[in-house]
Coordinates of C-alpha atoms and ligand atoms in Angstrom, one line a residue:
X27 CA 276.4 73.9 229.8
X28 CA 277.5 77.1 228.1
X29 CA 274.9 79.5 226.8
X30 CA 274.7 79.4 223.0
X31 CA 272.1 80.6 220.5
X32 CA 270.3 77.3 220.8
X33 CA 270.6 77.2 224.6
X34 CA 270.3 80.8 225.8
X35 CA 270.4 81.8 229.4
X36 CA 266.9 83.1 230.1
X37 CA 266.4 85.8 232.7
X38 CA 263.7 83.6 234.3
X39 CA 262.5 80.1 233.9
X40 CA 259.0 79.6 235.1
X41 CA 257.9 76.1 236.0
X42 CA 254.2 75.6 235.0
X43 CA 251.9 77.2 232.4
X44 CA 249.0 77.4 234.8
X45 CA 247.3 80.8 235.3
X46 CA 249.9 82.0 237.9
X47 CA 253.0 80.9 235.8
X48 CA 251.5 82.5 232.7
X49 CA 250.5 85.8 234.5
X50 CA 254.0 86.0 236.1
X51 CA 255.7 85.4 232.7
X52 CA 253.6 88.2 231.2
X53 CA 254.6 90.6 234.0
X54 CA 258.3 89.7 233.5
X55 CA 258.1 90.0 229.8
X56 CA 256.3 93.3 230.0
X57 CA 259.3 94.6 232.0
X58 CA 261.6 93.3 229.1
X59 CA 262.9 90.1 230.8
X60 CA 263.4 87.0 228.7
X61 CA 261.2 84.2 230.0
X62 CA 261.0 80.5 229.3
X63 CA 258.0 78.5 230.7
X64 CA 258.4 74.8 231.1
X65 CA 255.1 73.0 231.3
X66 CA 254.6 69.4 232.2
X67 CA 251.4 68.8 230.2
X68 CA 251.7 68.4 226.5
X69 CA 248.1 69.4 225.9
X70 CA 246.8 72.6 227.4
X71 CA 243.2 71.4 227.2
X72 CA 241.5 69.2 229.8
X73 CA 237.8 68.6 230.8
X74 CA 238.8 69.7 234.3
X75 CA 239.6 73.2 232.9
X76 CA 236.3 73.5 231.1
X77 CA 232.8 74.1 232.4
X78 CA 231.5 73.1 234.8
X79 CA 234.7 71.9 236.5
X80 CA 236.9 74.8 235.5
X81 CA 234.6 77.6 236.7
X82 CA 236.7 80.0 238.8
X83 CA 235.6 83.2 240.7
X84 CA 238.0 86.1 240.4
X85 CA 237.8 88.7 243.2
X86 CA 238.1 92.4 243.0
X87 CA 241.9 92.3 243.1
X88 CA 242.2 89.8 240.3
X89 CA 239.7 91.7 238.2
X90 CA 241.8 94.9 238.8
X91 CA 245.0 93.0 237.8
X92 CA 243.5 91.9 234.6
X93 CA 242.1 95.3 233.9
X94 CA 245.4 97.1 234.6
X95 CA 247.0 95.0 231.9
X96 CA 244.3 95.5 229.3
X97 CA 243.1 91.8 229.6
X98 CA 239.7 92.2 231.1
X99 CA 237.9 92.7 227.8
X100 CA 239.4 89.5 226.5
X101 CA 237.6 87.4 229.1
X102 CA 234.3 86.7 227.6
X103 CA 232.9 84.0 229.8
X104 CA 231.7 86.2 232.5
X105 CA 229.4 88.0 230.1
X106 CA 227.6 84.7 229.4
X107 CA 227.4 83.1 232.9
X108 CA 224.5 84.3 234.8
X109 CA 224.7 82.4 238.0
X110 CA 227.7 80.1 238.6
X111 CA 227.0 76.4 238.9
X112 CA 223.3 76.9 238.1
X113 CA 223.6 78.1 234.5
X114 CA 227.3 77.5 233.9
X115 CA 226.8 75.1 231.0
X116 CA 223.8 76.9 229.7
X117 CA 225.6 80.1 229.1
X118 CA 223.3 83.0 228.9
X119 CA 223.6 86.5 227.6
X120 CA 223.5 88.3 230.9
X121 CA 226.0 89.6 233.4
X122 CA 226.6 87.4 236.4
X123 CA 225.2 88.1 239.8
X124 CA 228.1 89.3 241.9
X125 CA 227.7 87.4 245.1
X126 CA 229.5 85.0 247.4
X127 CA 229.3 82.7 250.4
X128 CA 231.1 81.8 253.5
X129 CA 231.0 78.1 254.4
X130 CA 228.0 77.8 252.0
X131 CA 226.1 80.6 253.7
X132 CA 225.1 83.1 251.0
X133 CA 225.4 86.7 251.8
X134 CA 222.9 89.3 250.9
X135 CA 224.7 91.8 248.7
X136 CA 222.0 94.4 249.2
X137 CA 222.8 94.7 252.9
X138 CA 226.4 95.7 252.4
X139 CA 227.4 99.0 253.8
X140 CA 229.5 100.3 251.0
X141 CA 230.1 103.6 252.9
X142 CA 232.8 101.6 254.8
X143 CA 234.7 101.3 251.6
X144 CA 235.2 105.0 251.2
X145 CA 238.1 104.7 248.7
X146 CA 236.1 102.6 246.3
X147 CA 234.9 104.8 243.5
X148 CA 231.9 104.5 241.3
X149 CA 234.4 103.9 238.4
X150 CA 235.9 100.8 240.2
X151 CA 236.0 97.5 238.3
X152 CA 233.6 94.7 239.4
X153 CA 234.0 93.1 242.8
X154 CA 233.8 89.6 241.3
X155 CA 233.7 87.9 238.0
X156 CA 233.5 84.4 236.8
X157 CA 236.0 82.9 234.5
X158 CA 236.9 79.4 233.3
X159 CA 240.4 78.0 233.7
X160 CA 240.7 77.2 230.0
X161 CA 239.7 80.6 228.9
X162 CA 242.0 82.3 231.4
X163 CA 244.9 80.2 230.3
X164 CA 244.2 80.8 226.7
X165 CA 244.0 84.6 227.1
X166 CA 247.2 84.6 229.2
X167 CA 249.1 82.3 226.8
X168 CA 248.2 84.5 223.9
X169 CA 249.5 87.5 225.8
X170 CA 252.6 85.8 227.0
X171 CA 253.5 84.7 223.5
X172 CA 252.8 88.2 222.1
X173 CA 255.3 89.5 224.6
X174 CA 258.0 87.1 223.5
X175 CA 257.7 84.4 226.2
X176 CA 258.8 80.9 225.0
X177 CA 256.5 78.1 226.2
X178 CA 257.7 74.6 226.0
X179 CA 255.1 71.9 226.7
X180 CA 255.5 68.2 227.6
X181 CA 258.5 69.0 229.8
X182 CA 258.2 68.2 233.5
X183 CA 260.8 69.7 235.7
X184 CA 262.4 67.1 237.9
X185 CA 265.3 68.9 239.6
X186 CA 267.6 71.8 239.4
X187 CA 271.0 73.1 240.7
X188 CA 271.8 76.6 241.5
X189 CA 275.1 78.6 241.6
X190 CA 275.8 82.2 242.6
X191 CA 274.5 83.5 239.2
X192 CA 272.3 80.9 237.6
X193 CA 270.0 77.9 237.9
X194 CA 270.2 74.8 235.7
X195 CA 266.9 73.1 235.4
X196 CA 266.4 69.5 234.4
X197 CA 263.2 68.7 232.5
X198 CA 262.7 65.4 230.7
X199 CA 266.2 64.6 229.3
X200 CA 266.9 68.2 228.6
X201 CA 268.5 71.0 230.7
X202 CA 267.8 74.7 230.6
X203 CA 269.6 77.7 232.1
X204 CA 268.1 80.7 233.8
X205 CA 269.2 83.5 236.1
X206 CA 266.2 82.7 238.2
X207 CA 263.7 79.9 238.6
X208 CA 260.1 80.4 239.8
X209 CA 258.1 77.4 240.7
X210 CA 254.5 78.0 239.6
X211 CA 254.0 74.3 239.2
X212 CA 251.0 73.8 241.4
X213 CA 250.2 72.1 244.6
X214 CA 252.5 69.1 244.1
X215 CA 255.3 71.5 243.0
X216 CA 258.5 69.7 241.9
X217 CA 260.4 72.9 242.4
X218 CA 259.2 73.2 246.0
X219 CA 260.2 69.7 246.7
X220 CA 263.6 69.8 244.9
X221 CA 264.3 73.1 246.6
X222 CA 263.8 71.7 250.0
X223 CA 261.2 74.3 251.0
X224 CA 259.3 73.5 254.1
X225 CA 255.6 73.2 253.5
X226 CA 253.9 73.5 256.8
X227 CA 250.2 73.2 257.7
X228 CA 247.3 71.1 258.5
X229 CA 245.9 67.8 257.2
X230 CA 242.5 67.5 255.6
X231 CA 239.1 67.0 257.2
X232 CA 237.3 65.9 254.1
X233 CA 237.4 64.6 250.5
X234 CA 235.7 66.8 248.0
X235 CA 234.1 65.4 244.8
X236 CA 233.1 67.2 241.6
X237 CA 231.4 64.8 239.2
X238 CA 229.4 64.9 236.0
X239 CA 226.8 62.1 236.3
X240 CA 223.5 60.9 234.9
X241 CA 220.9 60.3 237.6
X242 CA 217.9 57.9 237.3
X243 CA 215.9 59.9 239.8
X244 CA 217.3 63.4 240.1
X245 CA 214.2 64.6 242.0
X246 CA 215.5 62.8 245.0
X247 CA 218.2 65.4 245.5
X248 CA 217.3 68.9 246.6
X249 CA 218.7 71.6 244.3
X250 CA 221.4 74.0 245.5
X251 CA 223.8 73.5 248.5
X252 CA 222.7 71.1 251.2
X253 CA 224.5 70.7 254.5
X254 CA 223.4 67.3 256.0
X255 CA 224.1 65.2 259.0
X256 CA 227.0 63.6 257.2
X257 CA 228.5 66.2 254.9
X258 CA 227.4 68.5 252.1
X259 CA 226.2 68.0 248.5
X260 CA 225.5 70.7 245.9
X261 CA 223.3 69.9 242.9
X262 CA 223.6 73.0 240.7
X263 CA 222.8 71.4 237.3
X264 CA 221.0 68.3 236.4
X265 CA 224.2 66.4 235.7
X266 CA 226.8 68.1 238.0
X267 CA 227.3 67.3 241.6
X268 CA 229.8 68.5 244.2
X269 CA 230.1 66.7 247.5
X270 CA 232.1 67.0 250.8
X271 CA 232.6 63.8 252.7
X272 CA 234.3 64.3 256.1
X273 CA 236.6 61.3 255.9
X274 CA 239.8 63.2 256.8
X275 CA 240.8 63.1 253.2
X276 CA 241.3 59.4 253.3
X277 CA 239.6 58.6 249.9
X278 CA 241.5 61.4 248.1
X279 CA 244.8 60.3 249.7
X280 CA 244.2 56.7 248.7
X281 CA 244.8 57.8 245.1
X282 CA 242.0 55.4 244.0
X283 CA 239.9 56.4 241.0
X284 CA 236.3 57.5 241.6
X285 CA 234.1 54.7 240.4
X286 CA 230.3 54.9 239.8
X287 CA 229.8 52.6 242.8
X288 CA 231.9 54.7 245.1
X289 CA 230.3 58.0 244.0
X290 CA 226.9 56.5 244.5
X291 CA 227.7 55.2 248.0
X292 CA 229.0 58.6 249.0
X293 CA 226.1 60.5 247.5
X294 CA 223.5 58.2 249.1
X295 CA 225.1 58.5 252.5
X296 CA 225.5 62.3 252.4
X297 CA 222.0 63.0 250.9
X298 CA 220.3 60.3 253.0
X299 CA 218.4 59.1 249.9
X300 CA 218.5 56.0 247.6
X301 CA 219.3 58.2 244.5
X302 CA 220.8 56.2 241.7
X303 CA 223.7 57.2 239.4
X304 CA 223.4 55.5 236.0
X305 CA 226.5 56.9 234.5
X306 CA 229.7 58.7 235.7
X307 CA 231.2 60.8 233.0
X308 CA 234.1 62.8 234.7
X309 CA 235.0 62.9 238.3
X310 CA 237.7 64.5 240.4
X311 CA 238.5 64.8 244.1
X312 CA 240.2 67.5 246.2
X313 CA 240.7 68.2 249.9
X314 CA 241.0 71.0 252.4
X315 CA 244.7 70.2 253.2
X316 CA 246.2 73.6 254.1
X317 CA 249.9 74.2 253.7
X318 CA 252.1 77.1 253.0
X319 CA 255.8 77.3 252.2
X320 CA 257.6 78.8 255.3
X321 CA 259.7 80.9 252.9
X322 CA 259.0 81.8 249.3
X323 CA 262.7 82.1 248.2
X324 CA 265.8 80.0 248.4
X325 CA 268.6 81.8 246.6
X326 CA 267.7 82.2 243.0
X327 CA 264.6 80.0 243.3
X328 CA 261.1 81.4 244.2
X329 CA 257.6 80.0 244.6
X330 CA 254.3 81.5 243.6
X331 CA 250.6 80.3 243.4
X332 CA 249.6 76.8 244.6
X333 CA 253.3 75.8 244.7
X334 CA 253.6 78.2 247.7
X335 CA 250.2 77.6 249.4
X336 CA 247.3 75.2 249.2
X337 CA 244.0 75.2 251.0
X338 CA 240.4 74.1 250.5
X339 CA 238.8 75.6 247.3
X340 CA 235.8 76.6 249.4
X341 CA 235.0 80.2 248.7
X342 CA 237.4 80.3 245.8
X343 CA 240.5 82.1 246.9
X344 CA 243.5 80.1 245.6
X345 CA 243.7 81.5 242.1
X346 CA 243.2 85.0 243.4
X347 CA 246.0 84.6 245.9
X348 CA 248.3 83.2 243.2
X349 CA 247.5 86.0 240.7
X350 CA 248.3 88.4 243.5
X351 CA 251.7 86.7 244.0
X352 CA 252.4 87.1 240.3
X353 CA 251.5 90.7 240.2
X354 CA 253.6 91.4 243.3
X355 CA 256.6 89.4 242.2
X356 CA 256.8 90.3 238.5
X357 CA 258.0 93.8 238.7
X358 CA 260.3 93.2 241.7
X359 CA 262.1 90.3 240.1
X360 CA 262.4 92.2 236.8
X361 CA 263.9 95.2 238.6
X362 CA 266.3 92.9 240.5
X363 CA 267.5 91.3 237.2
X364 CA 267.9 94.7 235.6
X365 CA 269.8 96.2 238.5
X366 CA 267.0 98.7 239.1
X367 CA 265.9 97.4 242.5
X368 CA 266.7 99.2 245.7
X369 CA 268.1 97.1 248.6
X370 CA 265.5 94.5 249.9
X371 CA 263.0 94.9 247.1
X372 CA 262.8 91.2 246.2
X373 CA 262.6 90.2 249.9
X374 CA 259.4 92.3 250.2
X375 CA 257.7 89.7 248.0
X376 CA 257.8 87.3 250.9
X377 CA 257.1 89.9 253.6
X378 CA 254.0 91.2 251.7
X379 CA 252.6 88.0 250.3
X380 CA 253.3 85.4 253.1
X381 CA 251.0 87.1 255.6
X382 CA 248.2 87.3 253.0
X383 CA 248.6 83.6 252.4
X384 CA 248.3 82.9 256.1
X385 CA 245.0 84.9 256.2
X386 CA 243.6 82.9 253.2
X387 CA 244.5 79.6 254.8
X388 CA 242.8 80.6 258.0
X389 CA 239.8 81.8 256.1
X390 CA 239.4 78.4 254.5
X391 CA 240.0 76.5 257.8
X392 CA 237.3 78.7 259.5
X393 CA 234.8 77.7 256.8
X394 CA 235.6 74.0 257.1
X395 CA 235.3 74.2 260.9
X396 CA 231.7 75.4 260.8
X397 CA 230.7 73.0 258.0
X398 CA 231.6 69.8 259.9
X399 CA 228.7 67.4 260.5
X400 CA 228.7 67.7 264.3
X401 CA 226.6 69.6 266.8
X402 CA 229.4 72.0 267.8
X403 CA 230.0 73.1 264.2
X404 CA 226.2 73.4 263.6
X405 CA 226.0 75.7 266.6
X406 CA 228.8 77.9 265.3
X407 CA 227.3 77.8 261.9
X408 CA 224.0 79.2 263.2
X409 CA 225.8 82.1 264.9
X410 CA 227.6 82.9 261.7
X411 CA 224.3 83.0 259.9
X412 CA 223.0 85.5 262.3
X413 CA 226.2 87.6 262.1
X414 CA 226.0 87.5 258.3
X415 CA 222.5 88.9 258.5
X416 CA 223.9 92.1 260.1
X417 CA 225.1 95.0 258.1
X418 CA 228.5 95.0 259.6
X419 CA 228.7 91.2 259.3
X420 CA 227.9 91.0 255.6
X421 CA 230.2 94.0 254.9
X422 CA 233.1 92.3 256.6
X423 CA 232.5 89.0 254.9
X424 CA 232.1 90.5 251.5
X425 CA 235.1 92.7 252.0
X426 CA 237.2 89.7 252.7
X427 CA 235.8 87.5 249.9
X428 CA 236.1 90.2 247.3
X429 CA 239.5 91.3 248.6
X430 CA 238.4 94.9 249.1
X431 CA 240.0 95.1 252.5
X432 CA 243.3 93.5 251.4
X433 CA 246.4 95.7 251.8
X434 CA 250.0 95.5 252.7
X435 CA 251.5 97.0 255.9
X436 CA 253.8 99.6 254.3
X437 CA 255.6 102.5 255.8
X438 CA 253.6 105.8 255.5
X439 CA 251.0 107.8 257.2
X440 CA 248.2 108.1 254.6
X441 CA 245.4 105.6 255.1
X442 CA 245.6 104.5 251.4
X443 CA 249.3 103.5 251.7
X444 CA 249.6 99.8 251.0
X445 CA 246.1 99.7 249.3
X446 CA 245.2 99.2 245.7
X447 CA 245.0 102.6 243.9
X448 CA 241.4 103.7 243.3
X449 CA 240.3 103.7 239.7
X450 CA 240.4 107.5 239.4
X451 CA 238.5 108.8 236.3
X452 CA 240.3 111.8 234.8
X453 CA 238.4 114.7 233.3
X454 CA 239.0 113.4 229.8
X455 CA 237.3 110.1 230.7
X456 CA 240.6 108.0 230.9
X457 CA 240.7 105.8 234.0
X458 CA 243.7 105.1 236.2
X459 CA 243.8 101.4 235.4
X460 CA 244.0 102.2 231.7
X461 CA 247.2 104.2 232.3
X462 CA 248.9 101.1 233.8
X463 CA 248.9 98.8 230.8
X464 CA 252.7 99.3 230.4
X465 CA 253.4 98.1 234.0
X466 CA 255.4 101.2 235.0
X467 CA 255.5 102.9 238.4
X468 CA 253.3 106.1 238.4
X469 CA 253.6 109.4 240.1
X470 CA 250.1 110.8 240.1
X471 CA 249.9 114.6 240.5
X472 CA 246.4 116.1 240.7
X473 CA 247.9 119.6 241.3
X474 CA 250.4 119.7 238.4
X475 CA 253.3 120.4 240.7
X476 CA 256.6 120.8 238.7
X477 CA 258.8 119.4 241.5
X478 CA 256.9 116.1 241.4
X479 CA 257.5 115.9 237.7
X480 CA 261.3 116.2 238.2
X481 CA 261.2 113.5 240.9
X482 CA 259.3 111.2 238.6
X483 CA 262.0 111.6 236.0
X484 CA 264.7 110.9 238.6
X485 CA 263.2 107.6 239.5
X486 CA 262.0 106.6 236.0
X487 CA 258.4 106.9 237.0
X488 CA 255.5 107.7 234.6
X489 CA 254.3 111.2 235.6
X490 CA 250.5 111.7 235.3
X491 CA 249.0 115.1 236.1
X492 CA 245.4 116.4 235.6
X493 CA 242.3 116.3 237.7
X494 CA 240.0 113.5 238.3
X495 CA 236.2 113.5 238.8
X496 CA 236.4 112.1 242.4
X497 CA 239.9 112.7 243.9
X498 CA 239.0 111.5 247.4
X499 CA 240.9 114.4 248.9
X500 CA 244.2 113.2 247.5
X501 CA 246.6 115.6 245.8
X502 CA 249.4 113.2 244.8
X503 CA 250.2 109.5 245.0
X504 CA 253.1 107.2 244.2
X505 CA 251.8 104.0 242.6
X506 CA 253.9 100.9 242.2
X507 CA 253.7 98.8 239.0
X508 CA 251.4 96.4 240.8
X509 CA 248.9 99.1 241.5
X510 CA 249.7 99.5 245.2
X511 CA 250.0 103.0 246.7
X512 CA 253.4 103.4 248.1
X513 CA 252.8 107.0 249.3
X514 CA 250.0 109.5 249.1
X515 CA 249.3 113.0 250.2
X516 CA 246.2 115.1 250.9
X517 CA 248.3 118.2 251.2
X518 CA 248.4 120.9 248.5
X519 CA 252.1 121.1 249.1
X520 CA 253.1 117.5 249.5
X521 CA 256.1 116.7 251.7
X522 CA 258.9 116.1 249.3
X523 CA 261.2 114.4 251.8
X524 CA 258.5 111.8 252.5
X525 CA 257.9 111.3 248.9
X526 CA 261.6 111.0 248.1
X527 CA 262.0 108.4 250.9
X528 CA 259.0 106.4 249.7
X529 CA 260.3 106.5 246.1
X530 CA 263.7 105.3 247.2
X531 CA 262.1 102.3 249.0
X532 CA 260.7 100.9 245.8
X533 CA 262.7 102.4 242.9
X534 CA 266.3 103.2 242.2
X535 CA 267.4 106.6 241.1
X536 CA 268.2 106.7 237.4
X537 CA 271.9 107.0 236.7
X538 CA 271.7 109.0 233.4
Ligands
FAD11 C1 237.3 72.5 242.5 C2 238.2 73.7 242.6 C3 237.5 75.0 242.5 C4 238.3 76.1 242.6 N1 237.7 77.3 242.5 C5 238.4 78.5 242.7 C6 237.8 79.8 242.6 O1 236.6 79.9 242.3 N2 238.6 80.9 242.7 C7 239.9 80.8 243.0 O2 240.6 81.8 243.2 N3 240.5 79.6 243.1 C8 239.8 78.4 242.9 N4 240.4 77.2 243.0 C9 241.9 77.2 243.1 C10 242.6 77.4 241.8 O3 242.2 76.6 240.8 C11 244.1 77.3 242.0 O4 244.5 78.0 243.2 C12 244.9 77.8 240.8 O5 244.6 77.0 239.7 C13 246.4 77.8 241.1 O6 247.1 78.2 239.9 P1 248.6 77.8 239.7 O7 249.0 78.3 238.4 O8 249.4 78.2 240.9 O9 248.6 76.2 239.7 P2 247.9 75.2 238.6 O10 246.7 75.7 238.1 O11 247.9 73.9 239.3 O12 249.0 75.1 237.4 C14 250.2 74.5 237.6 C15 250.8 74.2 236.3 O13 252.1 73.6 236.5 C16 252.2 72.4 235.7 N5 253.2 71.5 236.4 C17 253.0 70.7 237.4 N6 254.2 70.1 237.7 C18 255.1 70.5 236.8 C19 256.5 70.2 236.6 N7 257.1 69.4 237.4 N8 257.1 70.9 235.6 C20 256.5 71.7 234.8 N9 255.2 72.0 235.0 C21 254.5 71.4 236.0 C22 250.8 71.8 235.7 O14 250.6 71.0 234.6 C23 250.0 73.1 235.6 O15 249.8 73.5 234.2 C24 239.7 76.0 242.8 C25 240.3 74.8 242.9 C26 239.6 73.6 242.8 C27 240.2 72.3 242.9

């Protein structure tokens, strides 16, 4: 098909208007790319995206990502949820408790040794916040549309063909053309399957259930999370139950619907009670199947979010991982399309994101391993409890859950290289994150050095000078559009050669 006004060739076609596809589309559109999202579902609303099912914990990295694009204040839900799962439906006017768990073992936030996080400033954004899928998607849809993204719903991508310069995508009985295609179409990704991506990993240990029910005798169930001889159940609200049944995922894989009788049988067995369910309103199942695409790119086709990696939702990491993919990929793909990318920039999407995916999959497998209903797992679980009672133990666990220790292995000597830029607060009260709303690369110069200003202009970077309240000993830093420090210096006379080399790794010199 030839491109016409009715059938334009988009820079990027994104498969899926889930949170990752929407966030990626926003990043691309912010960088002036034309983006078309094709979404399978006609209706963006679903009970599974609403409370209590749709509750999602965002970690420090996702909170920063939203903040750095001016979206944080649009997320209202966290201001009303006090304690997730406990008061989720009875939204209250209080800030949430920022806390977390590993394999159901709650950690004590007060014991964290924050001195180990020496680059986290008092002006940093929250370490965690609670959102709801529907709210997140609504906020991101609004932003995407305001940036000019076209979203077509009710169109499931079935296959595509790619040539040297474009991808033709088939959805329903229509076809669409893009220079690039990104599969953000979730765990069963059609793009991943049609693209022949290998999806390697491990099979599930359990079927997880989330269900809204009426109980005749709720007092028979203990409140909170209960690990039992046969599994785990969590009763957080009178009518909401989460269960883990270690059946190697067989019920989930059977594709059978959850009936009241089945839910009751599983609940009775796991809780070792004769509790009675009188009504089953909504129920869904999930597993801990862990798989990751062995490559994230095949020619002009890329994967991000659940399309690239799946794992148990325990400890809530999947969405965070996916939003991180989008933040990492957006500016790199835009620069590639606009011929502003130095050699190898797009490949760094895989080399940076794939190792983080491995870590998250291992994190979720480790949790499953110590939750299994057998004596060996219980023994390990007890050791973990002890370790999580130590200062170093809780600091390590919290750092992993909140994403505070997450970084990329980038070339460079400064310890901050590859880490998220601290939220420096400048003397006029403006914070670093607020200077990143436009998604540009930044050269930060606390010493007002004229040479750095010239270099910023050469590479098309935003030059920011001025002093900050807490500078952490840093005199200058090069910050990528995704907020990652590509180079930093503590020296009053920063090494220009090093800076020039670092700039050239991520940005192309301007030709005019
Ligand atoms: C019970 C549960 C609790 C969770 N809690 C957390 C948490 O607290 N924190 C966290 O970080 N993560 C959590 N997760 C994981 C998180 O929900 C996912 O990782 C996240 O939704 C992935 O986003 P995505 O956009 O990649 O995929 P999805 O949210 O699955 O979106 C994919 C989109 O693509 C569309 N689509 C599918 N096929 C096609 C097609 N062929 N063509 C076009 N469109 C298509 C779908 O309709 C959908 O809109 C949880 C998951 C579950 C199941």
